[in-house]
Short mmCIF file of C-alpha atoms in Angstrom, two decimals:
data_model
loop_
_atom_site.label_atom_id
_atom_site.label_comp_id
_atom_site.label_asym_id
_atom_site.label_seq_id
_atom_site.Cartn_x
_atom_site.Cartn_y
_atom_site.Cartn_z
CA MET A 6 18.07 -172.34 272.87
CA ILE A 7 16.73 -170.76 269.38
CA ARG A 8 19.83 -171.70 267.60
CA ARG A 9 19.53 -175.34 268.69
CA LEU A 10 15.79 -175.42 267.91
CA PHE A 11 16.40 -174.15 264.36
CA THR A 12 19.20 -176.33 263.83
CA ASP A 13 17.21 -179.31 264.66
CA ILE A 14 14.52 -178.51 262.01
CA ALA A 15 16.54 -176.65 259.36
CA GLY A 16 16.32 -179.80 257.10
CA VAL A 17 12.41 -179.93 257.12
CA TYR A 18 12.03 -176.06 257.63
CA ASP A 19 11.05 -175.37 253.89
CA ARG A 20 9.22 -178.49 253.65
CA MET A 21 7.17 -177.32 256.74
CA ASN A 22 6.39 -173.90 255.64
CA ARG A 23 5.05 -175.07 252.14
CA ILE A 24 2.77 -177.82 253.54
CA LEU A 25 1.44 -175.89 256.42
CA SER A 26 0.84 -172.73 254.38
CA LEU A 27 -0.41 -174.42 251.31
CA GLY A 28 2.43 -172.36 249.41
CA LEU A 29 1.12 -169.28 250.81
CA ASP A 30 4.10 -168.44 252.90
CA LEU A 31 6.14 -167.65 249.25
CA ARG A 32 3.29 -165.40 248.39
CA TRP A 33 3.08 -163.73 251.66
CA ARG A 34 6.85 -162.78 251.10
CA ARG A 35 6.42 -161.49 247.63
CA LYS A 36 3.41 -159.26 248.81
CA ALA A 37 5.59 -157.83 251.56
CA ALA A 38 8.41 -157.13 249.00
CA ALA A 39 5.76 -155.32 246.78
CA LEU A 40 4.78 -153.16 249.39
CA VAL A 41 8.01 -151.21 249.17
CA GLU A 42 7.37 -148.72 246.36
CA ASP A 43 11.04 -147.03 246.22
CA THR A 44 14.19 -148.56 244.85
CA PRO A 45 16.69 -149.67 247.68
CA ARG A 46 20.17 -150.08 246.75
CA ARG A 47 21.24 -152.29 249.80
CA ILE A 48 18.89 -154.50 251.69
CA LEU A 49 19.36 -156.24 255.04
CA ASP A 50 17.32 -159.30 255.70
CA LEU A 51 17.04 -160.26 259.26
CA ALA A 52 16.46 -163.73 260.70
CA CYS A 53 16.54 -164.64 256.97
CA GLY A 54 16.56 -168.48 257.67
CA THR A 55 16.81 -170.29 254.41
CA GLY A 56 16.69 -167.17 252.39
CA ASP A 57 13.17 -167.06 250.88
CA MET A 58 12.57 -163.55 251.88
CA ALA A 59 15.96 -162.44 250.74
CA PHE A 60 15.11 -164.17 247.24
CA ALA A 61 11.57 -162.35 247.13
CA LEU A 62 13.46 -159.13 247.52
CA ALA A 63 16.10 -159.77 244.97
CA ASP A 64 13.36 -160.57 242.56
CA ARG A 65 11.41 -157.33 243.38
CA PHE A 66 14.67 -155.31 243.24
CA PRO A 67 16.99 -156.72 240.44
CA SER A 68 19.83 -154.23 241.09
CA ALA A 69 19.71 -154.28 245.09
CA GLU A 70 22.64 -155.90 246.96
CA ILE A 71 20.98 -158.13 249.83
CA VAL A 72 22.92 -159.18 253.07
CA GLY A 73 20.82 -162.08 254.85
CA VAL A 74 21.73 -162.43 258.57
CA ASP A 75 20.52 -165.41 260.80
CA LEU A 76 21.79 -166.80 264.11
CA THR A 77 21.67 -170.41 262.80
CA PRO A 78 24.75 -171.57 260.61
CA ALA A 79 22.61 -174.86 259.52
CA MET A 80 19.81 -172.47 258.22
CA LEU A 81 22.39 -170.35 256.45
CA GLU A 82 24.01 -173.41 254.86
CA LEU A 83 20.85 -174.27 253.26
CA ALA A 84 20.39 -170.57 252.16
CA ARG A 85 23.72 -170.72 250.37
CA GLN A 86 23.02 -173.70 248.72
CA LYS A 87 19.65 -172.33 247.37
CA ASN A 88 21.38 -169.19 246.16
CA ARG A 89 21.90 -168.37 242.61
CA SER A 90 22.57 -164.53 242.77
CA PRO A 91 25.95 -162.90 243.25
CA ARG A 92 24.08 -160.00 244.62
CA ILE A 93 23.04 -161.98 247.77
CA VAL A 94 25.44 -163.05 250.58
CA PHE A 95 24.44 -164.81 253.97
CA ARG A 96 26.14 -164.15 257.21
CA GLU A 97 25.88 -165.48 260.64
CA GLY A 98 24.83 -162.86 263.30
CA ASP A 99 22.42 -161.80 265.99
CA ALA A 100 19.67 -159.55 264.98
CA GLN A 101 19.77 -157.87 268.37
CA ALA A 102 23.24 -157.14 268.09
CA LEU A 103 24.38 -155.95 264.57
CA SER A 104 27.54 -154.22 265.57
CA SER A 105 29.58 -156.21 263.02
CA LEU A 106 27.52 -154.12 260.18
CA GLU A 107 28.42 -150.43 259.23
CA SER A 108 25.86 -147.96 260.76
CA ASP A 109 23.59 -146.06 258.28
CA GLY A 110 24.57 -148.65 255.81
CA PHE A 111 21.17 -150.01 254.37
CA ASP A 112 18.28 -148.47 252.54
CA LEU A 113 15.86 -151.25 253.79
CA ALA A 114 15.70 -153.72 256.40
CA SER A 115 13.43 -156.74 256.23
CA CYS A 116 12.29 -159.37 258.83
CA ALA A 117 9.99 -162.08 257.84
CA PHE A 118 8.53 -164.34 260.77
CA GLY A 119 11.51 -163.37 262.86
CA PHE A 120 10.42 -160.77 265.52
CA ARG A 121 8.43 -163.34 267.57
CA ASN A 122 11.55 -165.21 268.23
CA PHE A 123 13.64 -162.11 269.45
CA THR A 124 14.01 -162.05 273.22
CA ASP A 125 14.67 -158.30 273.38
CA LYS A 126 12.64 -156.97 270.49
CA ALA A 127 13.32 -153.36 271.56
CA ALA A 128 17.08 -154.05 271.03
CA ALA A 129 16.46 -155.75 267.73
CA LEU A 130 14.72 -152.48 266.73
CA ALA A 131 17.39 -150.22 267.89
CA ALA A 132 20.05 -152.28 266.14
CA VAL A 133 18.00 -152.10 262.75
CA ARG A 134 17.57 -148.62 263.35
CA GLN A 135 21.35 -148.03 263.87
CA ALA A 136 21.99 -149.94 260.53
CA LEU A 137 19.75 -148.06 258.28
CA LYS A 138 20.22 -144.81 256.43
CA PRO A 139 18.75 -141.61 257.49
CA ASP A 140 15.67 -142.32 255.04
CA GLY A 141 15.53 -146.21 255.44
CA ARG A 142 12.78 -148.30 255.88
CA LEU A 143 12.00 -151.46 257.96
CA LEU A 144 9.61 -154.14 256.34
CA VAL A 145 8.29 -156.57 258.75
CA LEU A 146 6.14 -159.73 257.80
CA GLU A 147 4.77 -161.45 260.93
CA PHE A 148 2.10 -163.65 262.70
CA PHE A 149 1.01 -160.99 265.12
CA ARG A 150 -1.35 -161.99 267.79
CA SER A 151 -5.07 -161.45 266.00
CA GLY A 152 -8.07 -160.01 267.57
CA PRO A 153 -11.00 -161.26 265.39
CA ALA A 154 -12.01 -164.81 266.52
CA VAL A 155 -12.03 -166.41 263.13
CA LEU A 156 -8.20 -165.60 262.76
CA SER A 157 -7.49 -167.01 266.00
CA PHE A 158 -9.28 -170.12 264.86
CA LEU A 159 -7.35 -170.50 262.03
CA THR A 160 -4.18 -169.92 263.78
CA ASN A 161 -5.14 -172.66 266.14
CA VAL A 162 -5.94 -174.93 263.32
CA TRP A 163 -2.61 -174.06 261.74
CA LEU A 164 -0.72 -175.22 265.01
CA VAL A 165 -2.81 -178.32 265.04
CA LEU A 166 -1.62 -179.37 261.66
CA LEU A 167 1.93 -178.53 262.70
CA ALA A 168 1.66 -180.75 265.87
CA ASN A 169 0.48 -183.80 263.78
CA VAL A 170 2.91 -183.42 261.11
CA PHE A 171 6.12 -182.30 262.94
CA ALA A 172 5.91 -182.98 266.50
CA ARG A 173 7.16 -186.41 266.64
CA ARG A 174 10.39 -185.28 264.82
CA ASN A 175 11.02 -182.26 267.26
CA ALA A 176 8.21 -181.76 270.09
CA ALA A 177 10.61 -179.02 271.40
CA ALA A 178 10.42 -176.98 268.39
CA TYR A 179 6.56 -177.41 267.88
CA ALA A 180 6.24 -176.28 271.67
CA HIS A 181 8.56 -173.07 271.06
CA LEU A 182 6.47 -172.40 267.99
CA ARG A 183 3.32 -172.62 269.78
CA GLU A 184 4.31 -170.62 272.75
CA SER A 185 5.87 -167.83 270.62
CA MET A 186 2.68 -167.51 268.79
CA ARG A 187 0.64 -167.61 271.84
CA THR A 188 2.66 -164.87 273.29
CA THR A 189 3.42 -162.74 270.28
CA LEU A 190 2.48 -159.01 270.38
CA SER A 191 -0.56 -157.77 268.80
CA THR A 192 -0.20 -155.46 265.71
CA GLN A 193 -1.00 -152.35 267.72
CA GLU A 194 1.46 -153.45 270.27
CA PHE A 195 4.25 -154.08 267.78
CA VAL A 196 3.59 -150.77 266.04
CA ALA A 197 3.61 -148.86 269.38
CA LEU A 198 7.10 -150.43 270.28
CA ALA A 199 8.56 -149.73 266.77
CA GLU A 200 7.31 -146.11 267.07
CA SER A 201 8.87 -145.63 270.54
CA SER A 202 11.94 -147.14 269.19
CA GLY A 203 12.39 -144.55 266.55
CA PHE A 204 10.17 -145.62 263.42
CA ILE A 205 6.96 -144.19 261.75
CA LEU A 206 4.41 -146.53 260.19
CA LEU A 207 3.95 -145.98 256.64
CA ARG A 208 1.68 -148.79 255.52
CA ARG A 209 -0.12 -151.97 256.80
CA LYS A 210 -1.39 -154.90 254.79
CA VAL A 211 -3.15 -158.07 256.38
CA CYS A 212 -2.64 -161.26 254.35
CA PHE A 213 -5.16 -163.89 254.39
CA PRO A 214 -5.44 -165.66 256.68
CA CYS A 215 -3.48 -164.81 259.62
CA CYS A 216 -0.31 -162.63 259.17
CA THR A 217 0.39 -158.78 258.65
CA ILE A 218 3.01 -156.82 256.77
CA LEU A 219 4.14 -153.46 258.11
CA LEU A 220 6.30 -151.00 256.43
CA PHE A 221 8.21 -148.25 258.65
CA GLN A 222 10.36 -145.23 257.97
CA LYS A 223 13.08 -144.23 260.19
CA ASP A 224 12.19 -141.20 262.16
CA ASN A 225 15.33 -138.97 262.26
CA ALA A 226 13.36 -136.74 264.36
CA ALA A 227 13.59 -139.12 267.07
CA LYS A 228 17.20 -139.60 267.10
CA SER A 229 18.13 -136.88 269.62
CA GLY A 230 15.78 -138.34 272.24
CA MET A 231 17.01 -142.09 271.85
#
């Protein structure tokens, strides 16, 4: 279902993001990349879509090799068309099952606006943990369910705009986005899930008006208990 939905909207995905965020989605990705203070050499970008998070990370870390993974070939084809760096490669794959990637191979894993689409978030976290080096980190940028009423209101306005502009083109995709955002975890719930999956929260940053950046460290002490 997810692959079919994102295949249908691949051609308008970037334009949709720019219009509805007034270009803020690119700024959010840059802020997420800037939250990482060390210098990763190998980066895994999950649910990479058309590549915007991978490109932001490539700009932030000019010597890093980046592997973008996504379930939807149509999105990957657009990412490859946009790619101008030999340091970035895009591969088809499921973030919830990364067995094709080497274990302990990456310094940093990132996921921008993808976790809410994973049916098994715990499986995705376990797969990411396996792909990371012992001192590896996980960077997450997401629309977590917001507590403050003003943020909930702004999110609802965003969804109404999305309905008006894109629902006629693909009502099913809009319905999925609306439902995924309605049922997404809160920040606290996601942090608790990540910590139970073997990660330690290092930093948290809220980006106006309605998304959050989380940076985790792989918790090697939890290895024996998992």
